[in-house]
Amino acid sequence: MITCHVRYVIDPYQLTEFEAYAKAWLGIVERLGGTHHGYFLPSEGASNIAYCLFSFPSLADYESYRHIALTDPESTALVAGLVEKKFIVSYERSFLRPLLP
């Protein structure tokens, strides 16, 4: 299993837009073979940092998801909205392997 951890720097004045974007990606990741562990939005502390975690059975499965998402109508529409509204300032992606009980 491989887990992708994403750290977002977001525009805190567009949190509603980011939340709608995040909710849509929850379903897309699941539909394309992954397991989404959720988005974690600002609450206390920094108002412009958000995180998400999602997993795929293997790095090859993650790469397949990335390839399909490039042409998937729902994901391309979300990216187009992001580019237009600019509610994500930047992001960092890390890949982790879980150590489970």
Coordinates of C-alpha atoms in Angstrom, one line a residue:
M1 CA 0.0 0.0 0.0
I2 CA 1.1 3.6 -0.7
T3 CA -0.4 6.6 1.0
C4 CA -0.3 10.1 -0.5
H5 CA -0.1 12.9 2.0
V6 CA -0.8 16.4 0.6
R7 CA -0.2 19.6 2.5
Y8 CA -2.0 22.5 1.0
V9 CA -1.5 26.2 1.5
I10 CA -4.9 27.7 0.7
D11 CA -6.5 31.1 0.5
P12 CA -8.4 31.3 3.8
Y13 CA -10.9 33.7 2.3
Q14 CA -11.9 30.9 -0.2
L15 CA -12.3 28.1 2.3
T16 CA -15.8 27.3 1.0
E17 CA -14.4 26.8 -2.5
F18 CA -11.6 24.6 -1.2
E19 CA -14.1 22.5 0.8
A20 CA -16.3 21.9 -2.2
Y21 CA -13.2 20.9 -4.2
A22 CA -12.1 18.5 -1.5
K23 CA -15.6 16.9 -1.2
A24 CA -15.6 16.2 -4.9
W25 CA -12.1 14.6 -4.8
L26 CA -13.2 12.2 -2.0
G27 CA -15.6 10.5 -4.5
I28 CA -13.2 10.7 -7.5
V29 CA -10.4 8.9 -5.6
E30 CA -12.8 6.2 -4.4
R31 CA -14.2 5.8 -7.9
L32 CA -10.8 5.5 -9.5
G33 CA -9.7 2.7 -7.1
G34 CA -8.2 4.5 -4.1
T35 CA -9.2 4.8 -0.4
H36 CA -9.6 8.4 0.7
H37 CA -8.9 9.0 4.4
G38 CA -10.3 12.5 4.3
Y39 CA -9.3 16.2 4.2
F40 CA -8.3 18.0 7.3
L41 CA -9.3 21.7 7.2
P42 CA -8.1 24.6 9.3
S43 CA -9.8 24.9 12.7
E44 CA -7.5 26.3 15.4
G45 CA -4.1 27.8 14.6
A46 CA -3.1 28.5 11.0
S47 CA -6.0 29.4 8.8
N48 CA -4.4 28.7 5.5
I49 CA -3.1 25.1 5.9
A50 CA -5.1 21.9 5.0
Y51 CA -4.1 18.3 4.6
C52 CA -5.4 15.1 2.9
L53 CA -4.5 11.5 2.9
F54 CA -5.5 8.8 0.4
S55 CA -4.1 5.4 -0.4
F56 CA -3.7 3.0 -3.3
P57 CA -2.8 -0.7 -3.2
S58 CA 0.5 0.1 -5.0
L59 CA 2.5 2.9 -6.6
A60 CA 1.5 1.5 -10.0
D61 CA -2.2 1.8 -9.0
Y62 CA -1.6 5.4 -7.9
E63 CA 0.1 6.2 -11.3
S64 CA -2.8 4.6 -13.1
Y65 CA -5.2 6.9 -11.1
R66 CA -3.1 9.9 -12.0
H67 CA -3.2 9.0 -15.7
I68 CA -7.0 8.4 -15.7
A69 CA -7.7 11.6 -13.7
L70 CA -6.0 13.6 -16.5
T71 CA -8.8 12.9 -18.8
D72 CA -11.7 12.2 -16.4
P73 CA -14.4 14.8 -17.0
E74 CA -15.1 15.4 -13.3
S75 CA -11.5 15.8 -12.2
T76 CA -10.6 18.0 -15.2
A77 CA -13.5 20.3 -14.4
L78 CA -12.4 20.6 -10.8
V79 CA -8.8 21.5 -11.9
A80 CA -10.2 24.1 -14.3
G81 CA -12.2 25.7 -11.5
L82 CA -9.1 25.7 -9.3
V83 CA -7.1 27.4 -12.0
E84 CA -9.8 30.0 -12.4
K85 CA -10.4 30.7 -8.7
K86 CA -6.9 30.1 -7.3
F87 CA -8.0 28.9 -3.9
I88 CA -5.0 26.7 -3.5
V89 CA -1.8 28.7 -3.3
S90 CA 0.6 25.8 -3.3
Y91 CA 0.8 22.1 -2.3
E92 CA 3.4 19.5 -1.4
R93 CA 2.9 15.8 -2.0
S94 CA 4.6 13.0 0.0
F95 CA 4.3 9.3 -0.3
L96 CA 4.2 7.1 2.8
R97 CA 3.9 3.5 3.6
P98 CA 1.7 2.9 6.6
L99 CA 2.7 0.8 9.5
L100 CA -0.5 -0.7 10.8
P101 CA -1.2 -2.9 13.8

